[in-house]
XYZ file of C-alpha atoms in Angstrom:
171
model
C 40.733 194.721 249.317
C 41.574 198.709 248.955
C 38.565 199.957 250.739
C 39.434 197.317 253.146
C 42.847 198.103 254.366
C 41.760 201.843 254.693
C 38.833 201.052 256.777
C 41.043 199.468 258.710
C 42.930 202.780 258.934
C 42.075 205.594 261.229
C 43.653 208.244 258.548
C 44.939 208.332 255.235
C 48.201 209.562 256.333
C 50.176 205.842 256.403
C 49.610 205.245 252.477
C 52.062 208.131 252.335
C 54.899 206.266 254.264
C 58.770 206.998 252.600
C 57.266 209.382 249.553
C 59.257 211.734 250.308
C 61.952 209.546 249.435
C 61.030 207.665 247.410
C 60.537 210.746 244.761
C 63.617 211.609 245.476
C 64.696 208.235 245.048
C 63.116 208.709 241.541
C 65.153 211.657 240.474
C 68.743 210.739 242.356
C 68.698 207.177 239.581
C 66.762 208.423 236.755
C 69.394 211.788 236.597
C 72.620 209.903 238.090
C 72.259 207.043 235.315
C 71.067 208.921 232.483
C 74.096 211.279 232.601
C 76.470 208.366 233.025
C 75.064 206.100 230.397
C 75.800 209.418 227.727
C 80.121 209.643 229.478
C 80.709 206.371 229.336
C 79.079 206.032 225.561
C 81.215 209.239 225.338
C 84.527 207.250 226.328
C 83.508 204.140 225.090
C 83.011 205.066 221.502
C 86.986 207.048 222.265
C 88.468 204.013 223.165
C 87.437 201.777 221.082
C 86.447 204.085 217.741
C 87.784 201.195 214.926
C 85.825 198.265 216.395
C 82.582 200.104 216.412
C 82.630 202.200 214.128
C 79.808 200.001 212.809
C 76.028 201.201 213.609
C 75.650 197.489 214.408
C 77.869 197.676 216.956
C 76.150 200.827 219.300
C 73.977 198.200 221.114
C 76.950 196.598 222.371
C 78.589 199.729 223.810
C 74.762 200.545 225.064
C 74.848 197.350 227.076
C 77.923 198.314 228.596
C 77.309 202.105 229.497
C 73.783 200.551 230.198
C 75.353 198.487 233.113
C 78.029 200.720 234.453
C 75.140 203.315 234.126
C 72.647 200.921 236.295
C 76.086 200.768 239.079
C 75.709 204.646 238.915
C 72.631 205.382 239.815
C 72.166 202.407 242.087
C 75.129 203.123 244.473
C 74.221 207.204 244.280
C 70.371 206.205 245.392
C 71.056 203.595 247.869
C 70.743 206.057 250.621
C 67.289 207.208 249.530
C 65.966 203.190 248.955
C 67.545 202.238 252.891
C 65.266 205.397 254.604
C 62.564 204.619 252.153
C 61.969 201.455 252.598
C 62.843 201.405 256.947
C 59.868 203.973 256.743
C 57.513 202.329 254.489
C 58.241 198.359 256.626
C 57.741 200.075 259.890
C 55.578 199.556 262.845
C 53.689 200.492 265.380
C 55.419 202.067 267.547
C 57.083 204.094 264.326
C 60.663 204.429 264.749
C 60.383 207.629 261.896
C 58.634 210.030 261.649
C 60.242 212.013 258.440
C 62.294 211.095 255.857
C 64.391 213.570 257.589
C 64.540 212.544 261.077
C 64.674 208.100 259.549
C 68.216 209.788 257.723
C 69.627 211.352 261.693
C 68.551 208.406 262.929
C 70.487 205.785 260.423
C 73.560 208.136 260.717
C 73.373 208.556 264.803
C 72.677 204.081 264.839
C 75.045 203.558 261.848
C 77.132 205.416 260.208
C 76.978 206.070 256.905
C 77.361 202.080 256.542
C 73.967 201.738 257.684
C 72.562 203.777 254.628
C 74.302 200.942 251.970
C 72.825 198.083 253.203
C 71.611 195.760 250.861
C 73.350 197.266 247.879
C 75.098 194.371 246.977
C 71.346 192.286 246.113
C 70.278 195.915 244.149
C 73.223 196.175 242.264
C 72.978 192.156 241.383
C 68.867 193.448 239.662
C 69.856 196.454 238.611
C 72.699 196.592 237.018
C 71.777 193.200 234.481
C 68.111 194.958 234.008
C 69.864 198.847 232.760
C 72.809 197.081 230.275
C 69.485 194.710 229.131
C 67.696 198.155 228.909
C 70.203 200.578 226.975
C 71.190 197.537 224.625
C 67.508 196.750 223.794
C 67.181 200.379 223.355
C 69.625 200.619 221.300
C 68.926 197.302 219.114
C 65.630 198.761 218.366
C 66.067 201.978 217.548
C 68.860 199.886 214.683
C 66.709 197.978 213.664
C 63.886 200.816 212.916
C 66.612 202.400 211.186
C 67.432 199.684 208.717
C 64.147 199.045 207.785
C 63.921 202.489 206.617
C 65.962 201.991 204.359
C 64.221 199.880 202.660
C 61.273 199.953 199.931
C 58.290 201.781 201.171
C 55.574 199.165 201.169
C 57.955 196.097 202.918
C 59.053 198.601 205.175
C 55.523 199.225 206.356
C 55.292 194.976 206.394
C 58.517 195.291 208.447
C 57.433 198.625 210.698
C 53.439 196.578 211.081
C 55.416 193.801 212.340
C 57.685 195.265 214.950
C 54.325 197.051 216.224
C 52.652 193.627 216.581
C 56.051 192.367 218.538
C 55.858 195.296 220.985
C 52.323 194.828 221.439
C 52.205 191.230 222.275
C 55.660 191.914 224.711
C 53.268 194.801 226.840
C 50.441 192.209 227.221
């Protein structure tokens, strides 16, 4: 399939449409998401110290912080997502020749609101996903540290069970 696609095109520059916006999107989303996650986690731990003092409640705080972090990351990176999507979906004749030109034209024609088209469906996808991602990670860390306290030969059995379960899910 790759050969058929590339042989029909005169050059490979079409494969790079939206690449700059996509890379910037990844950097902005990741930086905002992890920055907000750490700040929101600290605020939650300060607001509810008695309820969250036990280590088994940490996944709940991570779940909530992850949802807020996903929302913030999506909101901040939505303009880049819009630019990337429009550059990839454009047909001939091309509307945008570069990421900068796409940014200028969207702003001129639609204003700031144009950059945030599709934000609600994006949030509906990202917020639960980020919440589950951070909550699941925190749960796995909790289980792993709890299993380390078990005697050594039992720990090896549990560790193998966790590794097998992880490998099964990755398949």
